[in-house]
Coordinates of N, CA, C and O in Angstrom, one line a residue:
M851 N 113.1 79.9 86.2 CA 112.6 80.4 87.5 C 113.7 81.3 88.2 O 113.4 82.3 88.7
I852 N 114.9 80.8 88.1 CA 116.0 81.6 88.8 C 116.2 82.9 88.0 O 116.5 83.9 88.7
I853 N 116.2 82.9 86.7 CA 116.3 84.1 85.9 C 115.2 85.1 86.3 O 115.5 86.3 86.4
I854 N 114.0 84.6 86.4 CA 112.9 85.5 86.7 C 113.1 86.1 88.1 O 112.9 87.3 88.3
S855 N 113.5 85.3 89.1 CA 113.7 85.9 90.4 C 114.8 86.9 90.5 O 114.8 87.8 91.2
K856 N 115.9 86.6 89.7 CA 117.0 87.6 89.6 C 116.6 88.9 89.0 O 116.9 90.0 89.4
L857 N 115.8 88.8 87.9 CA 115.3 90.0 87.3 C 114.3 90.7 88.2 O 114.4 92.0 88.2
F858 N 113.5 90.0 88.9 CA 112.6 90.7 89.9 C 113.4 91.4 91.0 O 113.1 92.5 91.4
L859 N 114.5 90.7 91.5 CA 115.3 91.3 92.5 C 116.0 92.6 92.0 O 116.1 93.6 92.7
I860 N 116.5 92.5 90.7 CA 117.2 93.7 90.1 C 116.1 94.9 90.0 O 116.4 96.0 90.3
L861 N 115.0 94.5 89.5 CA 113.9 95.5 89.3 C 113.5 96.2 90.7 O 113.4 97.4 90.8
L862 N 113.4 95.3 91.7 CA 113.0 95.8 93.0 C 114.1 96.7 93.6 O 113.8 97.8 94.1
L863 N 115.4 96.4 93.4 CA 116.5 97.2 93.9 C 116.5 98.5 93.2 O 116.8 99.6 93.7
T864 N 116.3 98.5 91.9 CA 116.3 99.7 91.1 C 115.2 100.7 91.5 O 115.4 101.9 91.7
I865 N 114.0 100.1 91.8 CA 112.9 101.0 92.2 C 113.2 101.6 93.6 O 113.0 102.8 93.8
I866 N 113.7 100.8 94.5 CA 114.1 101.3 95.9 C 115.1 102.3 95.8 O 115.0 103.4 96.5
S867 N 116.1 102.2 94.9 CA 117.2 103.2 94.8 C 116.7 104.5 94.2 O 117.1 105.6 94.6
C868 N 115.7 104.4 93.3 CA 115.1 105.6 92.7 C 114.3 106.4 93.8 O 114.5 107.6 93.9
F869 N 113.5 105.7 94.6 CA 112.7 106.4 95.5 C 113.5 106.9 96.8 O 113.1 107.8 97.4
S870 N 114.6 106.2 97.0 CA 115.4 106.7 98.2 C 116.2 108.0 97.9 O 116.6 108.7 98.8
S871 N 116.4 108.3 96.6 CA 117.1 109.5 96.3 C 116.1 110.7 96.1 O 116.6 111.8 95.8
V872 N 114.8 110.5 96.1 CA 113.8 111.6 95.9 C 113.8 112.5 97.2 O 113.6 112.0 98.3
K873 N 113.9 113.8 97.0 CA 113.8 114.7 98.1 C 112.4 115.0 98.4 O 111.6 115.1 97.5
S874 N 112.0 115.1 99.7 CA 110.7 115.5 100.0 C 110.6 117.0 100.0 O 111.5 117.7 100.6
L875 N 109.6 117.6 99.4 CA 109.4 119.1 99.4 C 108.5 119.5 100.5 O 107.4 118.9 100.6
D876 N 108.8 120.5 101.2 CA 107.9 121.1 102.2 C 107.5 122.4 101.8 O 108.3 123.4 101.8
P877 N 106.2 122.6 101.3 CA 105.8 123.9 100.7 C 105.7 125.0 101.8 O 105.7 126.2 101.4
K878 N 105.8 124.6 103.1 CA 105.8 125.7 104.1 C 107.2 126.1 104.5 O 107.3 127.1 105.2
K879 N 108.2 125.4 104.1 CA 109.6 125.7 104.6 C 110.5 125.7 103.4 O 111.0 124.7 102.9
P880 N 110.8 126.9 102.9 CA 111.8 127.0 101.7 C 113.2 126.6 102.2 O 113.6 126.8 103.3
C881 N 113.9 126.1 101.3 CA 115.3 125.7 101.5 C 116.3 126.9 101.4 O 117.4 126.9 101.9
K882 N 115.8 128.0 100.7 CA 116.6 129.2 100.5 C 115.7 130.3 100.2 O 114.7 130.2 99.5
T883 N 115.9 131.5 100.8 CA 115.1 132.7 100.6 C 116.1 133.9 100.2 O 117.2 134.0 100.8
L884 N 115.6 134.7 99.4 CA 116.3 135.9 99.0 C 115.3 137.1 98.9 O 114.2 136.9 98.4
V885 N 115.7 138.3 99.3 CA 114.9 139.5 99.0 C 115.8 140.4 98.3 O 116.9 140.8 98.7
L886 N 115.4 140.8 97.0 CA 116.2 141.6 96.2 C 115.3 142.7 95.5 O 114.1 142.6 95.6
Y887 N 116.0 143.7 95.0 CA 115.3 144.8 94.3 C 115.8 144.9 92.9 O 116.9 145.0 92.6
Y888 N 114.8 144.9 92.0 CA 115.0 145.0 90.5 C 114.7 146.4 90.1 O 113.6 146.9 90.4
H889 N 115.7 147.0 89.4 CA 115.5 148.4 89.0 C 115.5 148.5 87.5 O 116.4 148.1 86.8
D890 N 114.4 149.1 86.9 CA 114.3 149.2 85.5 C 114.2 150.6 85.1 O 113.3 151.4 85.5
I891 N 115.1 151.0 84.2 CA 115.1 152.4 83.6 C 114.9 152.2 82.1 O 115.8 151.8 81.4
L892 N 113.7 152.6 81.6 CA 113.3 152.5 80.2 C 114.0 153.6 79.4 O 113.9 154.8 79.8
F893 N 114.5 153.3 78.3 CA 115.1 154.2 77.4 C 114.0 155.2 76.9 O 113.0 154.7 76.3
N894 N 114.2 156.5 77.0 CA 113.2 157.4 76.6 C 113.6 158.3 75.4 O 113.0 159.3 75.1
G895 N 114.7 158.0 74.8 CA 115.2 158.7 73.7 C 116.4 159.7 74.1 O 117.1 160.1 73.2
T896 N 116.5 160.0 75.4 CA 117.6 160.9 75.8 C 118.4 160.4 76.9 O 119.4 161.0 77.2
N897 N 118.1 159.2 77.5 CA 118.8 158.7 78.6 C 119.7 157.5 78.3 O 119.7 156.5 79.1
Q898 N 120.3 157.5 77.2 CA 121.1 156.3 76.7 C 122.1 155.9 77.8 O 122.3 154.7 77.9
A899 N 122.8 156.8 78.5 CA 123.8 156.4 79.4 C 123.2 155.6 80.7 O 123.9 154.8 81.2
N900 N 122.0 156.0 81.1 CA 121.4 155.4 82.3 C 120.4 154.3 82.0 O 120.1 153.5 82.9
A901 N 119.9 154.2 80.8 CA 118.8 153.3 80.5 C 119.3 151.8 80.6 O 120.4 151.5 80.2
T902 N 118.4 151.0 81.1 CA 118.7 149.5 81.3 C 117.7 148.7 80.5 O 117.8 147.5 80.5
S903 N 116.8 149.3 79.8 CA 115.8 148.6 79.0 C 115.3 149.4 77.8 O 115.5 150.6 77.9
A904 N 114.8 148.7 76.8 CA 114.4 149.5 75.6 C 113.2 148.7 75.0 O 113.1 147.5 75.0
V905 N 112.3 149.5 74.4 CA 111.1 149.0 73.7 C 111.7 148.4 72.4 O 112.4 149.1 71.6
T906 N 111.3 147.2 72.1 CA 111.7 146.6 70.8 C 110.6 146.4 69.8 O 110.9 146.3 68.6
T907 N 109.4 146.4 70.3 CA 108.2 146.5 69.4 C 107.2 147.4 70.0 O 107.0 147.5 71.2
N908 N 106.5 148.2 69.2 CA 105.5 149.1 69.6 C 104.2 148.4 69.9 O 103.9 147.3 69.5
D909 N 103.2 149.2 70.5 CA 101.9 148.7 70.7 C 101.3 148.3 69.3 O 101.6 148.9 68.3
T910 N 100.3 147.4 69.4 CA 99.6 147.0 68.2 C 98.3 147.8 68.1 O 97.8 148.3 69.1
P911 N 97.6 147.8 67.0 CA 96.3 148.5 66.9 C 95.2 147.7 67.7 O 94.2 148.3 67.9
L912 N 95.5 146.5 68.2 CA 94.5 145.8 69.0 C 94.4 146.4 70.4 O 93.5 145.9 71.1
A913 N 95.2 147.2 70.8 CA 95.1 147.8 72.2 C 93.8 148.6 72.3 O 93.6 149.6 71.6
L914 N 92.9 148.1 73.1 CA 91.6 148.8 73.3 C 91.7 150.1 74.0 O 91.0 151.0 73.8
L915 N 92.7 150.1 75.0 CA 93.0 151.3 75.7 C 94.4 151.7 75.5 O 95.3 150.8 75.5
P916 N 94.8 152.9 75.4 CA 96.2 153.3 75.2 C 97.1 152.8 76.3 O 98.2 152.4 76.1
A917 N 96.5 152.7 77.6 CA 97.3 152.3 78.7 C 97.6 150.8 78.7 O 98.6 150.3 79.3
S918 N 96.9 150.0 77.9 CA 97.2 148.5 77.8 C 98.5 148.2 77.2 O 99.1 147.2 77.5
Q919 N 98.9 149.0 76.2 CA 100.2 148.9 75.5 C 100.3 147.5 74.9 O 101.4 146.9 74.7
F920 N 99.2 146.9 74.5 CA 99.1 145.5 74.0 C 100.1 145.3 72.8 O 100.1 146.1 71.9
G921 N 100.9 144.3 73.0 CA 101.9 143.9 71.9 C 103.3 144.5 72.1 O 104.2 144.1 71.5
R922 N 103.4 145.5 73.0 CA 104.7 146.2 73.2 C 105.6 145.2 73.9 O 105.3 144.5 74.9
M923 N 106.9 145.1 73.4 CA 107.9 144.2 74.1 C 109.1 145.1 74.5 O 109.5 146.0 73.8
I924 N 109.6 144.8 75.7 CA 110.7 145.4 76.3 C 111.8 144.4 76.6 O 111.5 143.4 77.2
V925 N 113.0 144.7 76.2 CA 114.2 143.9 76.5 C 115.0 144.6 77.6 O 115.1 145.8 77.5
F926 N 115.5 143.9 78.6 CA 116.2 144.6 79.7 C 117.4 143.8 80.1 O 117.6 142.6 80.0
D927 N 118.3 144.6 80.7 CA 119.5 144.2 81.4 C 119.6 145.0 82.7 O 120.4 146.0 82.7
D928 N 118.8 144.7 83.7 CA 118.6 145.6 84.8 C 119.4 145.2 86.0 O 119.6 144.0 86.3
P929 N 119.9 146.2 86.8 CA 120.6 145.8 88.0 C 119.7 145.4 89.1 O 118.5 145.8 89.2
V930 N 120.2 144.4 89.9 CA 119.4 143.9 91.0 C 120.3 144.1 92.3 O 121.5 143.7 92.3
T931 N 119.7 144.7 93.3 CA 120.4 145.0 94.5 C 119.8 144.4 95.7 O 118.6 143.9 95.7
K932 N 120.5 144.4 96.9 CA 120.0 143.8 98.1 C 119.0 144.8 98.8 O 118.3 144.4 99.7
D933 N 119.2 146.1 98.5 CA 118.2 147.1 99.1 C 117.7 147.9 98.0 O 118.0 147.8 96.8
N934 N 116.8 148.9 98.4 CA 116.2 149.7 97.4 C 116.9 150.9 96.9 O 116.4 151.8 96.3
Q935 N 118.2 151.1 97.3 CA 119.0 152.2 97.0 C 119.8 152.0 95.7 O 121.0 151.6 95.8
Y936 N 119.2 152.1 94.6 CA 119.8 151.8 93.3 C 121.2 152.5 93.1 O 122.2 151.9 92.8
L937 N 121.2 153.8 93.3 CA 122.4 154.5 93.0 C 123.5 154.4 94.0 O 124.7 154.6 93.8
L938 N 123.1 153.9 95.2 CA 124.1 153.8 96.3 C 124.5 152.4 96.6 O 125.4 152.1 97.3
S939 N 123.8 151.4 96.0 CA 124.1 150.0 96.3 C 124.8 149.3 95.1 O 124.5 149.6 94.0
E940 N 125.7 148.4 95.5 CA 126.4 147.6 94.5 C 125.4 146.5 94.0 O 124.8 145.8 94.8
P941 N 125.3 146.3 92.7 CA 124.4 145.2 92.2 C 124.9 143.8 92.6 O 126.1 143.6 92.6
V942 N 124.0 142.9 93.1 CA 124.4 141.6 93.4 C 124.1 140.6 92.2 O 124.6 139.5 92.2
A943 N 123.3 141.1 91.3 CA 122.9 140.3 90.1 C 122.5 141.3 89.0 O 122.3 142.5 89.2
R944 N 122.3 140.7 87.8 CA 121.6 141.4 86.7 C 120.4 140.6 86.3 O 120.5 139.4 86.2
A945 N 119.3 141.3 86.0 CA 118.1 140.7 85.5 C 118.1 140.9 84.0 O 118.1 142.0 83.5
Q946 N 118.3 139.8 83.3 CA 118.4 139.9 81.8 C 117.3 139.1 81.2 O 117.1 137.9 81.4
G947 N 116.4 139.8 80.4 CA 115.3 139.1 79.7 C 114.4 140.0 79.0 O 114.8 141.1 78.5
F948 N 113.1 139.7 79.1 CA 112.1 140.6 78.4 C 110.8 140.5 79.0 O 110.5 139.6 79.8
Y949 N 109.9 141.5 78.7 CA 108.5 141.4 79.1 C 107.7 142.0 78.0 O 108.2 142.8 77.2
F950 N 106.5 141.5 77.8 CA 105.6 142.1 76.8 C 104.2 142.2 77.4 O 103.8 141.5 78.3
Y951 N 103.5 143.2 76.9 CA 102.2 143.5 77.3 C 101.2 142.6 76.6 O 101.2 142.6 75.4
N952 N 100.4 141.8 77.3 CA 99.6 140.8 76.7 C 98.1 140.9 77.0 O 97.4 139.9 76.9
N953 N 97.6 142.0 77.3 CA 96.2 142.2 77.6 C 95.7 143.4 76.8 O 96.2 144.5 76.9
K954 N 94.6 143.2 76.1 CA 94.1 144.3 75.2 C 93.4 145.4 76.1 O 93.3 146.5 75.7
D955 N 92.9 145.0 77.3 CA 92.1 145.9 78.1 C 92.9 146.6 79.2 O 92.6 147.8 79.5
L956 N 93.8 145.9 79.8 CA 94.5 146.4 81.0 C 96.0 146.3 80.8 O 96.5 145.5 80.0
P957 N 96.8 147.1 81.5 CA 98.3 147.0 81.3 C 98.9 145.8 82.1 O 99.3 145.9 83.2
N958 N 98.8 144.6 81.5 CA 99.3 143.4 82.1 C 100.5 142.9 81.3 O 100.5 143.1 80.0
A959 N 101.5 142.3 81.9 CA 102.7 141.9 81.1 C 103.0 140.4 81.5 O 102.4 139.8 82.4
W960 N 103.9 139.8 80.7 CA 104.4 138.5 80.9 C 105.9 138.6 80.9 O 106.5 139.2 79.9
F961 N 106.6 138.2 82.0 CA 108.0 138.3 82.1 C 108.7 136.9 81.9 O 108.2 135.9 82.3
A962 N 109.9 137.0 81.4 CA 110.8 135.8 81.3 C 112.2 136.4 81.5 O 112.6 137.3 80.6
F963 N 112.9 136.1 82.5 CA 114.2 136.6 82.7 C 115.1 135.7 83.6 O 114.6 134.8 84.2
T964 N 116.4 136.0 83.5 CA 117.4 135.2 84.3 C 118.1 136.2 85.2 O 118.5 137.3 84.7
L965 N 118.1 135.9 86.5 CA 119.0 136.6 87.4 C 120.4 136.0 87.3 O 120.6 134.8 87.6
V966 N 121.3 136.8 86.9 CA 122.7 136.4 86.7 C 123.5 136.9 87.9 O 123.7 138.1 88.0
F967 N 123.9 136.0 88.8 CA 124.7 136.4 90.0 C 126.2 136.2 89.7 O 126.6 135.2 89.1
N968 N 126.9 137.2 90.2 CA 128.4 137.1 90.1 C 128.9 138.0 91.2 O 129.5 139.1 91.0
S969 N 128.7 137.6 92.4 CA 129.1 138.4 93.6 C 129.8 137.5 94.6 O 129.9 136.3 94.4
T970 N 130.2 138.0 95.7 CA 130.8 137.2 96.7 C 129.8 136.3 97.4 O 130.2 135.3 97.9
D971 N 128.5 136.7 97.4 CA 127.5 135.9 98.0 C 127.1 134.7 97.2 O 126.9 133.6 97.7
Y972 N 126.8 134.9 95.9 CA 126.3 133.9 95.0 C 127.0 133.9 93.6 O 127.3 135.0 93.2
K973 N 127.0 132.7 93.0 CA 127.4 132.6 91.6 C 126.5 131.7 91.0 O 126.0 130.7 91.5
G974 N 126.1 132.0 89.7 CA 125.1 131.2 89.0 C 123.9 132.0 88.5 O 124.0 133.3 88.5
T975 N 122.9 131.3 88.2 CA 121.7 132.0 87.6 C 120.4 131.4 88.3 O 120.4 130.3 88.8
L976 N 119.3 132.2 88.2 CA 118.0 131.7 88.5 C 117.1 132.1 87.3 O 117.1 133.3 86.9
N977 N 116.3 131.2 86.8 CA 115.4 131.5 85.7 C 114.0 131.7 86.2 O 113.5 130.8 86.9
I978 N 113.4 132.8 85.9 CA 112.1 133.2 86.4 C 111.2 133.6 85.3 O 111.6 134.3 84.3
M979 N 109.9 133.2 85.4 CA 108.9 133.6 84.4 C 107.5 133.6 84.9 O 107.3 133.0 85.9
G980 N 106.6 134.4 84.3 CA 105.2 134.4 84.7 C 104.5 135.6 84.3 O 105.1 136.6 83.9
A981 N 103.2 135.6 84.7 CA 102.3 136.7 84.4 C 102.5 137.8 85.4 O 102.6 137.5 86.6
D982 N 102.5 139.1 85.0 CA 102.6 140.2 85.9 C 101.3 141.0 85.8 O 101.1 141.8 84.9
I983 N 100.4 140.7 86.7 CA 99.1 141.5 86.8 C 99.4 142.8 87.5 O 99.4 142.9 88.7
I984 N 99.8 143.8 86.7 CA 100.4 145.0 87.2 C 99.6 145.7 88.3 O 100.1 146.3 89.2
M985 N 98.3 145.7 88.2 CA 97.4 146.4 89.2 C 97.3 145.6 90.5 O 96.9 146.2 91.5
A986 N 97.7 144.4 90.6 CA 97.7 143.6 91.8 C 98.8 144.0 92.7 O 99.9 144.4 92.3
K987 N 98.6 143.9 94.0 CA 99.6 144.4 95.0 C 100.8 143.5 94.9 O 101.9 143.9 95.0
T988 N 100.6 142.2 94.8 CA 101.7 141.2 94.7 C 101.4 140.3 93.5 O 100.2 140.0 93.2
R989 N 102.5 139.8 92.9 CA 102.3 138.9 91.7 C 103.4 137.8 91.9 O 104.5 138.0 92.4
D990 N 103.0 136.5 91.6 CA 103.9 135.4 91.7 C 104.4 135.0 90.4 O 103.6 134.8 89.4
F991 N 105.7 134.8 90.3 CA 106.4 134.3 89.1 C 106.9 132.9 89.5 O 107.2 132.7 90.7
S992 N 107.1 132.0 88.6 CA 107.7 130.7 88.8 C 109.2 130.8 88.7 O 109.7 131.4 87.7
V993 N 109.9 130.2 89.6 CA 111.3 130.0 89.5 C 111.4 128.6 88.9 O 111.0 127.6 89.5
V994 N 112.0 128.5 87.7 CA 111.9 127.3 86.9 C 113.3 126.6 86.7 O 113.3 125.6 86.0
G995 N 114.3 127.1 87.3 CA 115.6 126.5 87.2 C 116.7 127.4 87.6 O 116.5 128.5 88.0
G996 N 117.9 126.9 87.5 CA 119.1 127.7 87.8 C 120.3 126.9 87.5 O 120.3 125.8 87.1
T997 N 121.5 127.6 87.8 CA 122.8 127.0 87.6 C 123.6 127.5 88.8 O 123.3 128.3 89.6
G998 N 124.8 126.9 88.9 CA 125.8 127.3 90.0 C 125.2 127.0 91.4 O 124.8 125.9 91.7
D999 N 125.2 128.1 92.2 CA 124.6 127.9 93.5 C 123.2 127.6 93.5 O 122.6 127.3 94.6
F1000 N 122.5 127.8 92.4 CA 121.1 127.6 92.3 C 120.7 126.4 91.3 O 119.6 126.4 90.7
V1001 N 121.6 125.5 91.2 CA 121.4 124.4 90.2 C 120.1 123.7 90.4 O 119.7 123.3 91.5
M1002 N 119.3 123.7 89.3 CA 118.0 123.0 89.2 C 117.0 123.5 90.3 O 116.1 122.8 90.7
A1003 N 117.1 124.8 90.7 CA 116.2 125.3 91.7 C 114.8 125.5 91.2 O 114.6 125.8 90.0
R1004 N 113.9 125.4 92.1 CA 112.5 125.6 91.8 C 111.8 126.3 93.0 O 112.2 126.1 94.1
G1005 N 110.9 127.2 92.7 CA 110.2 127.9 93.7 C 109.3 129.0 93.2 O 108.9 129.0 92.1
I1006 N 109.1 130.0 94.1 CA 108.2 131.2 93.8 C 109.0 132.5 94.0 O 109.7 132.6 95.0
C1007 N 108.8 133.4 93.1 CA 109.3 134.8 93.2 C 108.1 135.7 93.3 O 107.4 135.9 92.3
T1008 N 107.8 136.2 94.5 CA 106.7 137.1 94.7 C 107.2 138.6 94.5 O 108.1 139.0 95.2
S1009 N 106.6 139.2 93.5 CA 107.1 140.6 93.2 C 106.0 141.6 93.6 O 104.8 141.3 93.6
S1010 N 106.5 142.8 94.0 CA 105.6 143.9 94.3 C 106.3 145.2 93.8 O 107.5 145.3 93.9
T1011 N 105.5 146.1 93.3 CA 106.0 147.4 92.9 C 106.4 148.2 94.1 O 105.6 148.6 94.9
D1012 N 107.7 148.5 94.2 CA 108.2 149.2 95.4 C 108.3 150.7 95.1 O 108.2 151.5 96.0
A1013 N 108.5 151.1 93.8 CA 108.5 152.5 93.4 C 108.2 152.6 91.9 O 108.5 151.7 91.2
R1014 N 107.7 153.7 91.5 CA 107.4 154.0 90.1 C 107.5 155.5 89.9 O 107.0 156.3 90.6
Q1015 N 108.2 155.8 88.8 CA 108.3 157.2 88.4 C 107.9 157.3 86.9 O 108.8 157.1 86.1
G1016 N 106.7 157.7 86.7 CA 106.2 157.8 85.4 C 106.3 156.5 84.6 O 106.1 155.4 85.2
D1017 N 106.5 156.6 83.3 CA 106.6 155.4 82.5 C 108.1 154.9 82.3 O 108.3 153.9 81.7
Y1018 N 109.0 155.6 82.9 CA 110.4 155.3 82.6 C 111.2 154.7 83.7 O 112.4 154.3 83.5
Y1019 N 110.7 154.6 84.9 CA 111.5 153.9 86.0 C 110.5 153.2 86.9 O 109.4 153.7 87.3
F1020 N 110.8 152.0 87.2 CA 110.1 151.3 88.3 C 111.1 150.3 89.0 O 112.1 149.9 88.5
R1021 N 110.7 150.0 90.3 CA 111.5 149.1 91.1 C 110.6 148.1 91.6 O 109.5 148.4 92.2
L1022 N 111.0 146.8 91.5 CA 110.2 145.7 92.0 C 111.0 145.1 93.2 O 112.2 144.9 93.2
K1023 N 110.2 144.8 94.3 CA 110.8 144.0 95.4 C 110.5 142.6 95.0 O 109.4 142.2 94.7
L1024 N 111.6 141.7 95.0 CA 111.5 140.3 94.6 C 111.7 139.5 95.9 O 112.8 139.5 96.5
D1025 N 110.7 138.8 96.4 CA 110.8 137.9 97.5 C 110.8 136.5 97.0 O 109.8 135.9 96.6
I1026 N 112.0 135.9 96.9 CA 112.3 134.6 96.3 C 112.3 133.5 97.3 O 113.2 133.6 98.3
K1027 N 111.5 132.5 97.2 CA 111.5 131.4 98.1 C 111.8 130.1 97.2 O 110.9 129.8 96.3
L1028 N 112.9 129.5 97.5 CA 113.2 128.2 96.7 C 112.8 127.0 97.6 O 113.1 126.9 98.7
Y1029 N 112.1 126.1 96.9 CA 111.6 124.9 97.6 C 112.3 123.6 97.2 O 112.1 122.6 97.8
E1030 N 113.1 123.8 96.1 CA 113.9 122.6 95.7 C 115.3 123.2 95.5 O 115.6 124.0 94.6
C1031 N 116.2 122.7 96.3 CA 117.6 123.2 96.3 C 118.6 122.0 96.3 O 118.3 121.0 97.0
Y1032 N 119.6 122.1 95.5 CA 120.6 121.0 95.5 C 122.0 121.5 95.9 O 122.9 120.7 96.0
N1033 N 122.1 122.8 96.3 CA 123.4 123.3 96.8 C 123.1 123.9 98.1 O 122.1 124.4 98.4

């Protein structure tokens, strides 16, 4: 009987200690917010010095409309700034990852990338992924983790197209709200 009560007491204390360390998340109040600008310059065959992304696979024959670009994959290493002035602003991070077009009818993409911070403000990474419904005014990506100042971060990255110049340059405004922060 004494052994059972001691085991029960140990189990109870273990459960209490587990629940006492759980953070409560408030979906209305982020623990950290960032507004950043992502600049993508696609390699067009002549802009090797300025390009920050390149097509690694071409469209597939399944693309029902040429604009859908179904199957095309782009790999990027794009500068990220605090404001929308790409040429005048110092990058605060690099967006490194890929996107591919995944809809046969419309130009929709799926993104997976890491924001790599190495500035006086932040050090570490944020991992972001999700569907990019290109024709929508805003799109939400999931923040699925991070390192350094963003260790194990989770949240939402709302993106909107801030500028577009043909098929070879676009700028996204990234409104990042983290709801789980440990730093």
